[in-house]
Tab-separated table of C-alpha atoms in Angstrom:
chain	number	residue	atom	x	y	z
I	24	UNK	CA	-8.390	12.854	-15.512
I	25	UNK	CA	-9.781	9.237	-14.876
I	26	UNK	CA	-13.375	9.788	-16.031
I	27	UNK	CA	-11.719	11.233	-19.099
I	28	UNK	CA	-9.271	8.544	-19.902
I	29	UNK	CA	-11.188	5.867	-19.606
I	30	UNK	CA	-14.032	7.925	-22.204
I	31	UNK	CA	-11.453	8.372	-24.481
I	32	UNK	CA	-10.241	4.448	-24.092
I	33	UNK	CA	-14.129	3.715	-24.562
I	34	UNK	CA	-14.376	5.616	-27.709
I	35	UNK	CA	-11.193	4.035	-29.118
I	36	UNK	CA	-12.683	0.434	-28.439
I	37	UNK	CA	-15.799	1.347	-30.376
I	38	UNK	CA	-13.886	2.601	-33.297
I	39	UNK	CA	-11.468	0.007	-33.630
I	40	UNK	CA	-14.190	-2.719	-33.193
I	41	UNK	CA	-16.161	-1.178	-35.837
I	42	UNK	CA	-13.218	-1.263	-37.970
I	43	UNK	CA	-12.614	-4.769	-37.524
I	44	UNK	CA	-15.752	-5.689	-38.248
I	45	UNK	CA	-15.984	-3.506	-41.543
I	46	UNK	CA	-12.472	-4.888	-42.593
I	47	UNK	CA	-13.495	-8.805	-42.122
I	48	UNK	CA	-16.756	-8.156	-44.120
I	49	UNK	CA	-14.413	-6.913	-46.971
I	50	UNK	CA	-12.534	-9.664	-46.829
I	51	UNK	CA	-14.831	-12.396	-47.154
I	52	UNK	CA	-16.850	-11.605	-49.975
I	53	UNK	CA	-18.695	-14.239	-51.981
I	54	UNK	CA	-16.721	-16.164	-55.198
I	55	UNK	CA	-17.968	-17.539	-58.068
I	56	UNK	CA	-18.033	-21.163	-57.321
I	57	UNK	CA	-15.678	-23.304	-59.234
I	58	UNK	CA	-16.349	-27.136	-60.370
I	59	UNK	CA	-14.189	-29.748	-58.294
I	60	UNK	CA	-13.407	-33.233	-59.510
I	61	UNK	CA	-11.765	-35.924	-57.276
I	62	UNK	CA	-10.803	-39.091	-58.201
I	63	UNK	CA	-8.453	-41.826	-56.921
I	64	UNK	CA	-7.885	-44.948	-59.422
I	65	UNK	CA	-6.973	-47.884	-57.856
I	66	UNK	CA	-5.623	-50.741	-59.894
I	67	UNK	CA	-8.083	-53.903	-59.703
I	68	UNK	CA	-10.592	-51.671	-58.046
I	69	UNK	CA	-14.161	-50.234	-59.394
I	70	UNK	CA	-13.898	-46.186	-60.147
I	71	UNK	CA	-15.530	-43.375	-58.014
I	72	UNK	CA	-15.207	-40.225	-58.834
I	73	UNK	CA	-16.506	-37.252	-57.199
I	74	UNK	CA	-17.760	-33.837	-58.466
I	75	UNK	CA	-18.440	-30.804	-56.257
I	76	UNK	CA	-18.629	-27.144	-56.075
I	77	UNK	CA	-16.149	-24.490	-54.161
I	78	UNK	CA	-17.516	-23.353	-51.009
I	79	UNK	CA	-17.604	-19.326	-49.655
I	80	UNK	CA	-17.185	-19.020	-45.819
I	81	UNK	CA	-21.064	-18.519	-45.532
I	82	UNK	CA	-21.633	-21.742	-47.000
I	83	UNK	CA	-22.416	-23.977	-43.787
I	84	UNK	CA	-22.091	-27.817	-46.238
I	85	UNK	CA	-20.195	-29.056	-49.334
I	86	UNK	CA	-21.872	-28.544	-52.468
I	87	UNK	CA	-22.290	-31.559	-54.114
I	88	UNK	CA	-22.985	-31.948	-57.919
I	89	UNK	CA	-25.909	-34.733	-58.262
I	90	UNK	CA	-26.616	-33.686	-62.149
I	91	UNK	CA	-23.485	-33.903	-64.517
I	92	UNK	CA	-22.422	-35.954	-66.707
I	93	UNK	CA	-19.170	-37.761	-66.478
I	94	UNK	CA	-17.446	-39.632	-68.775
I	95	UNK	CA	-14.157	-42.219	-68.655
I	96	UNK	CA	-12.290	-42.997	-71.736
I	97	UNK	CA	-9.455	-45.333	-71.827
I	98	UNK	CA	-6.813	-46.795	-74.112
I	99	UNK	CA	-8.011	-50.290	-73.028
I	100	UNK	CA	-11.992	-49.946	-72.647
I	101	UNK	CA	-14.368	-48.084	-75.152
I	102	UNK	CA	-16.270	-44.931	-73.036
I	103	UNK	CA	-18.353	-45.002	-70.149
I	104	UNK	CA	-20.632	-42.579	-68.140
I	105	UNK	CA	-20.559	-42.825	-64.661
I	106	UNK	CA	-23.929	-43.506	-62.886
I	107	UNK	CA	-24.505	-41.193	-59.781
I	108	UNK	CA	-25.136	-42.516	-56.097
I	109	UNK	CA	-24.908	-40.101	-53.305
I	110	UNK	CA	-22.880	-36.843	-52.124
I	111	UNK	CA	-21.431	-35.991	-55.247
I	112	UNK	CA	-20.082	-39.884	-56.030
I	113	UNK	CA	-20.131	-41.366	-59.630
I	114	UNK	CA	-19.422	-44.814	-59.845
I	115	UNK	CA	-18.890	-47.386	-61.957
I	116	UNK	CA	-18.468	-51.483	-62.299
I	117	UNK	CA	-15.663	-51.178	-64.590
I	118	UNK	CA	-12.050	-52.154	-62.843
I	119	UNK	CA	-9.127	-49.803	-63.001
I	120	UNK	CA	-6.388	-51.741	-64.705
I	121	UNK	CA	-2.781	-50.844	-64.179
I	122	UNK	CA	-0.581	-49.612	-67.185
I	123	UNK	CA	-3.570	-48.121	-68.910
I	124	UNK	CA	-4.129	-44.196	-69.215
I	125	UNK	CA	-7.720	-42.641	-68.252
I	126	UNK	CA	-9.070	-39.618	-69.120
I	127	UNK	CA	-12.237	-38.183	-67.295
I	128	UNK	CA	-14.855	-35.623	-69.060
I	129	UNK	CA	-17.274	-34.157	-66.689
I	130	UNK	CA	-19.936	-31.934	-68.672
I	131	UNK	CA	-21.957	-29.685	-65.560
I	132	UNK	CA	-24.609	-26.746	-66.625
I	133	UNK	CA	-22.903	-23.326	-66.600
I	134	UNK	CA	-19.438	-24.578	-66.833
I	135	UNK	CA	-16.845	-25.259	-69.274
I	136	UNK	CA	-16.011	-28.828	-69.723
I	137	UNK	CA	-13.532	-30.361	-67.189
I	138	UNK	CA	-10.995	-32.524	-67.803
I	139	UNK	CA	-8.047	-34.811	-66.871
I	140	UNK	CA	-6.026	-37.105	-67.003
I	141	UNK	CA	-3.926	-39.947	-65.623
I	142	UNK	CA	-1.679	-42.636	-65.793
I	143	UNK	CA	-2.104	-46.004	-63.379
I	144	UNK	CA	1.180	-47.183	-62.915
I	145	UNK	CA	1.936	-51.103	-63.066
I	146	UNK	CA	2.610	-52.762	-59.377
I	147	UNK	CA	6.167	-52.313	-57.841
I	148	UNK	CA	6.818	-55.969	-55.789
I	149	UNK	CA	9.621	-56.218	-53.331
I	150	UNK	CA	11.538	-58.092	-51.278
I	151	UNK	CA	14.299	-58.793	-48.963
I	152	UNK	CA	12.361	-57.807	-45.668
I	153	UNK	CA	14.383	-56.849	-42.801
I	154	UNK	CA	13.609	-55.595	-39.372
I	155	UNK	CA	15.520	-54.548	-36.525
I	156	UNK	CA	13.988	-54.494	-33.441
I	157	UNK	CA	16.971	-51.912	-32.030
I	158	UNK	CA	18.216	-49.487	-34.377
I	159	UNK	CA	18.480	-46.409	-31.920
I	160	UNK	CA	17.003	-44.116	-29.611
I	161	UNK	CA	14.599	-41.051	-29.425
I	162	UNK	CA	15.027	-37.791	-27.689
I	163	UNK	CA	13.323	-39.047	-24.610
I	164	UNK	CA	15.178	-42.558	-25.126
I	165	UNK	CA	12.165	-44.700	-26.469
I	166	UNK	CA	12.995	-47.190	-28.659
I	167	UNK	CA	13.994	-46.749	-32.202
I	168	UNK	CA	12.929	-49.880	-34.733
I	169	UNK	CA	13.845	-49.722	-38.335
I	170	UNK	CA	12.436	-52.050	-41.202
I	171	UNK	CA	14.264	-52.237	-44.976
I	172	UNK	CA	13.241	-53.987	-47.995
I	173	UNK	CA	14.415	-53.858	-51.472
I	174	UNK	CA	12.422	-52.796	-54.717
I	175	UNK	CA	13.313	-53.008	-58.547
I	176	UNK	CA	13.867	-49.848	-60.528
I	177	UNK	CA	13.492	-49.084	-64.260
I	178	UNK	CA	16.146	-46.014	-65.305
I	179	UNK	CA	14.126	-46.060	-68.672
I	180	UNK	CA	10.721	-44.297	-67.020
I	181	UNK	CA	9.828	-41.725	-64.215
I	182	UNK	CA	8.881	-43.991	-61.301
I	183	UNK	CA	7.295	-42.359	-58.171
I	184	UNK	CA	6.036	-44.218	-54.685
I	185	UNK	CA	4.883	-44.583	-51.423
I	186	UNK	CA	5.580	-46.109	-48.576
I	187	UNK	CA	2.967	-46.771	-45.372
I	188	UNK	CA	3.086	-48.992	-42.586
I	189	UNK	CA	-0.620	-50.010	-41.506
I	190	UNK	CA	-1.663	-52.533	-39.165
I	191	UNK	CA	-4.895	-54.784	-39.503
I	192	UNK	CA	-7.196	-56.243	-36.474
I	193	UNK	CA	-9.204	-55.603	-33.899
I	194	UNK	CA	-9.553	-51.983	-33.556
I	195	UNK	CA	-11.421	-50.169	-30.395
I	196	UNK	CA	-14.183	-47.603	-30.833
I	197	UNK	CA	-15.893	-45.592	-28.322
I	198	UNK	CA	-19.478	-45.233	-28.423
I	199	UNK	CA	-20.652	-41.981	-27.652
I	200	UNK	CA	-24.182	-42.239	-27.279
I	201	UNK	CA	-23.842	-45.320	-24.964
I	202	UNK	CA	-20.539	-44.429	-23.307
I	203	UNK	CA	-18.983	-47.857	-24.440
I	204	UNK	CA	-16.435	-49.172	-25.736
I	205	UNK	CA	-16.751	-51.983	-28.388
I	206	UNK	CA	-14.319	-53.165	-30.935
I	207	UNK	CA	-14.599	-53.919	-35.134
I	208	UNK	CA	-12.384	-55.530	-37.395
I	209	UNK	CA	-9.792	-52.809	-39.920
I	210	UNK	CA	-6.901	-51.522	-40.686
I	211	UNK	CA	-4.880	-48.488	-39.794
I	212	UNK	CA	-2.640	-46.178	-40.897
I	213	UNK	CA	0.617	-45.558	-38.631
I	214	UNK	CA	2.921	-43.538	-37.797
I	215	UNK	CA	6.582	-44.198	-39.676
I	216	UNK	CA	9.684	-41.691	-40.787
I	217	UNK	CA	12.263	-42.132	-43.558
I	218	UNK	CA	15.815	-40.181	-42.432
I	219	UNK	CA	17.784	-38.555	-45.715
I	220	UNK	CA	21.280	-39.167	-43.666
I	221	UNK	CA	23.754	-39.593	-46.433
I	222	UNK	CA	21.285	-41.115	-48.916
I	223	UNK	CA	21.075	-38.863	-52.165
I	224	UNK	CA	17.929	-40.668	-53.516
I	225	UNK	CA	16.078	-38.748	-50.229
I	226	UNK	CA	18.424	-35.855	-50.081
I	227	UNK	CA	17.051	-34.859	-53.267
I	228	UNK	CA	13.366	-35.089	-52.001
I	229	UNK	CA	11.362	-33.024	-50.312
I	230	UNK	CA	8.947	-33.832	-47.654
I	231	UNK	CA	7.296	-36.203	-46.621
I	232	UNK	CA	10.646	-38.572	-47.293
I	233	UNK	CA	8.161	-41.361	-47.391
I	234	UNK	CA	7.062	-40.314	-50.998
I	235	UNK	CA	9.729	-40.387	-53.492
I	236	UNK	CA	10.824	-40.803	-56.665
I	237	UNK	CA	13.850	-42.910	-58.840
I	238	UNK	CA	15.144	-39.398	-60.246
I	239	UNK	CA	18.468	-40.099	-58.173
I	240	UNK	CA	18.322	-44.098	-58.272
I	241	UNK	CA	21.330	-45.180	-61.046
I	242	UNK	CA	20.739	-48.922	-59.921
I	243	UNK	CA	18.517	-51.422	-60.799
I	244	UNK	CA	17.259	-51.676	-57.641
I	245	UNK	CA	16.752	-49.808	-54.251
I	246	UNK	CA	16.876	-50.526	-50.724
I	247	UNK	CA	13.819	-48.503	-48.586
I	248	UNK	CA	14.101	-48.155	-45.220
I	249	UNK	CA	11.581	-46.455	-42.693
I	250	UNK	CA	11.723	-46.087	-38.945
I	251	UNK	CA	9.076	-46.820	-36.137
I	252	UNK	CA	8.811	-44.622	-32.763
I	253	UNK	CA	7.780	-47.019	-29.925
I	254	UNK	CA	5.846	-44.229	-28.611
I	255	UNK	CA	3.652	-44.072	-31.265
I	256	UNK	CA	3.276	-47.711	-32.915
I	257	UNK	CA	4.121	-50.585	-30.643
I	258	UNK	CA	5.057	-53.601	-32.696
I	259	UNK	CA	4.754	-55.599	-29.735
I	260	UNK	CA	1.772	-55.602	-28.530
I	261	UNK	CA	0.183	-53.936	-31.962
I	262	UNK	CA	-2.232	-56.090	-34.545
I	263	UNK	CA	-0.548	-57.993	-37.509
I	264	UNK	CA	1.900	-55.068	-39.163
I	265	UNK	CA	1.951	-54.711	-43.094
I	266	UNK	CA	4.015	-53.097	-45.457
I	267	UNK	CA	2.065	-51.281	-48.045
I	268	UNK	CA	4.044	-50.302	-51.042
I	269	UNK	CA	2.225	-48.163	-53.419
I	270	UNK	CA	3.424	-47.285	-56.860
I	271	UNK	CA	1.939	-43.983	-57.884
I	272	UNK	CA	1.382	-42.026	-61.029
I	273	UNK	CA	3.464	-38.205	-61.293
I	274	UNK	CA	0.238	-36.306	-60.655
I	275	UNK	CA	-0.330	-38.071	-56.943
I	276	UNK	CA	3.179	-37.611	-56.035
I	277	UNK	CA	2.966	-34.425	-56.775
I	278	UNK	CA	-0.398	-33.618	-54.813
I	279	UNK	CA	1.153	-35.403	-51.756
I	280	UNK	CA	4.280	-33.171	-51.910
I	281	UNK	CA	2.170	-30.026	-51.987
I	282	UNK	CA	-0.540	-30.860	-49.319
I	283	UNK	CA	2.562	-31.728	-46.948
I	284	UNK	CA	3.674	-27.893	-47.366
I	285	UNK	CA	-0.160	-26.776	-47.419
I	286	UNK	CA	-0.976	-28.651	-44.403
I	287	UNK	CA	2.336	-27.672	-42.423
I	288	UNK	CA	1.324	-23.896	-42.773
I	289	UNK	CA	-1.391	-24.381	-40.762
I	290	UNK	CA	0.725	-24.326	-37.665
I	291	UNK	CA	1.665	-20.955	-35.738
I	292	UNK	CA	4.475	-19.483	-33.624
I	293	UNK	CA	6.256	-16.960	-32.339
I	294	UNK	CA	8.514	-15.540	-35.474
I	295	UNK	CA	6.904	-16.968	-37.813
I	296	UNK	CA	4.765	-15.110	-40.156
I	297	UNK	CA	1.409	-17.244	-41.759
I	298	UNK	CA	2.343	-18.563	-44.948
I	299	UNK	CA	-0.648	-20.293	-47.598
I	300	UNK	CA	0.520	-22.876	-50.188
I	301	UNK	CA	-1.998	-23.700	-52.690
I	302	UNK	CA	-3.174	-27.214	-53.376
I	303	UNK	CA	-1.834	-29.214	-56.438
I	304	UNK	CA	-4.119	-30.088	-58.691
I	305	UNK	CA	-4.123	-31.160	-62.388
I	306	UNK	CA	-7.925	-30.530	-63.006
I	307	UNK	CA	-8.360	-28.440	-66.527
I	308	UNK	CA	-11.286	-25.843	-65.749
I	309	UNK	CA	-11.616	-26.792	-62.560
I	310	UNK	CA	-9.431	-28.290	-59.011
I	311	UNK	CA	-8.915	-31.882	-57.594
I	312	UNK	CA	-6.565	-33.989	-58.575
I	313	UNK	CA	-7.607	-37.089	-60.979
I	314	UNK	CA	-4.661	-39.488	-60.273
I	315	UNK	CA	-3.987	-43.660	-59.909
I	316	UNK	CA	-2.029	-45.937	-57.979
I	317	UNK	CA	-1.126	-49.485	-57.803
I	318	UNK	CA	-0.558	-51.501	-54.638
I	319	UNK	CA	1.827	-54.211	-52.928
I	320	UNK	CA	1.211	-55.556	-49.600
I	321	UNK	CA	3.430	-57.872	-47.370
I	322	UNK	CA	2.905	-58.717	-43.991
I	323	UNK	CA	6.245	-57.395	-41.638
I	324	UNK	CA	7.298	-60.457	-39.799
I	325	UNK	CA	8.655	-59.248	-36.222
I	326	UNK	CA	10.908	-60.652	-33.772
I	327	UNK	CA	11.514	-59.347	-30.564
I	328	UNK	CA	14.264	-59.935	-27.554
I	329	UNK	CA	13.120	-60.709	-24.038
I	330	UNK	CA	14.701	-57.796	-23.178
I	331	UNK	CA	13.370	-54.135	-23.606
């Protein structure tokens, strides 16, 4: 009876293995690739735009595009074609001015012509900086710092932003190759949360809280406020903390609302069924996003107590 079940569990491994492997074959069959534009404008900075190809699974690199052509028109400058560098990147000396509205032609062999287009928002300035060095506690009681400012708003036009708290310095970097550590001057990106609480500008938003919008502000004005986690960004002993306000066209706050849920469905557990979001993107014959933003930064001026 042994000799026989274990044949029989034999067989049933071969089968279901070859099953497997017959069934992930099917799945992964090769697409037709589809163009993919990417550009961020940045008010007061040159453009770069970037043109590739969708990738199948069998495709081990990116696809760059080294041979279209792509074209900028404005309502403040008379066309340009972009000049191409490297890995898909065309570039050009002309600065992205705020409150103008680009459009971006890219003409590629085989393909219909792409297109989009965007709006760069004018800069949103602020003021009234305050931070608090204790404003509560986390789950595992770590300190709890909050920072608030204030920022104009215009009830006559959609405005959309975002806010980031990034810190600039002396920043340490491992060397693989000799096993050392060395250091280089930059900035980084850290960690910060907005809380909805009883606040029906954020209750209306979805995540990230840090991106929003004035649908819900009836004032002329708005007061932002963002928390820090001690365990994750020490103001303390951290390099010199800025705020970085960024006032961003419909298209980008869009894109960042999506790639929150896309990204978020990445993660796995028990009850809970996969779920795929696709990627915003306002590309015409093609993906990407073509979008601008314009930017504010003000250094965060911390005090602290003697006390921790």
């Amino acid at each position: 009876m042994t000799k026989l079940y274990y044949a029989a569990l034999t067989v049933f491994y071969v089968f279901a293995f070859s099953s497997c492997h017959s069934i992930v074959e099917d799945e992964f069959e090769n697409y037709k690739p589809v163009p993919v534009m990417n550009g961020l404008l940045q008010a007061d900075s040159t453009m770069r735009i970037q043109i590739s190809l969708t990738a199948n699974l069998a495709d081990s690199t990116l696809k760059f595009v080294d041979n279209a052509m792509v074209i900028i028109e404005s309502d403040v400058n008379t066309p340009e074609t972009l000049s191409y560098t490297a890995e898909g990147w065309y570039v050009s000396e002309q600065r992205v001015k705020a409150g103008a509205t680009y459009t971006c032609k890219v003409l590629i062999e085989g393909f219909p012509v792409i297109t989009a287009q965007t709006a760069v928002p004018e800069a949103t300035d602020f003021d009234s900086i305050v931070f608090t060095e204790f404003a509560g506690r986390g789950t595992e009681g770590e300190k709890i710092s909050s920072v608030e400012f204030r920022i104009p708003n215009n009830n006559s036009k959609k405005q959309f932003w975002e806010v980031q708290l990034i810190t600039e310095g002396l920043k340490p970097n491992f060397n693989f190759e000799t096993y050392e550590w060395t250091e280089h001057f930059g900035s980084e990106i850290e960690y910060i949360y907005m809380v909805a609480a009883q606040d029906s500008v954020l209750l209306n938003e979805a995540n990230p809280l840090t991106v929003f919008s004035n649908q819900k502000i009836k004032k002329p004005d708005y007061t932002v406020k963002f928390y820090v986690n001690e365990s994750y960004v020490n103001l303390r002993y951290s390099d010199t903390p800025y705020i970085l306000l960024k006032t961003i066209d419909e298209s980008y706050y869009k894109y960042l609302k999506q790639y929150y849920l896309y990204d978020s469905a990445e993660g796995i557990s028990i009850g809970k069924s996969p779920q795929r979001y696709p990627l915003y993107s306002n590309i015409k014959n093609g993906m990407g996003v073509f979008t601008g933003i314009s930017s504010v930064r003000k250094e965060l001026k911390v005090t602290f107590s003697n006390n921790e």
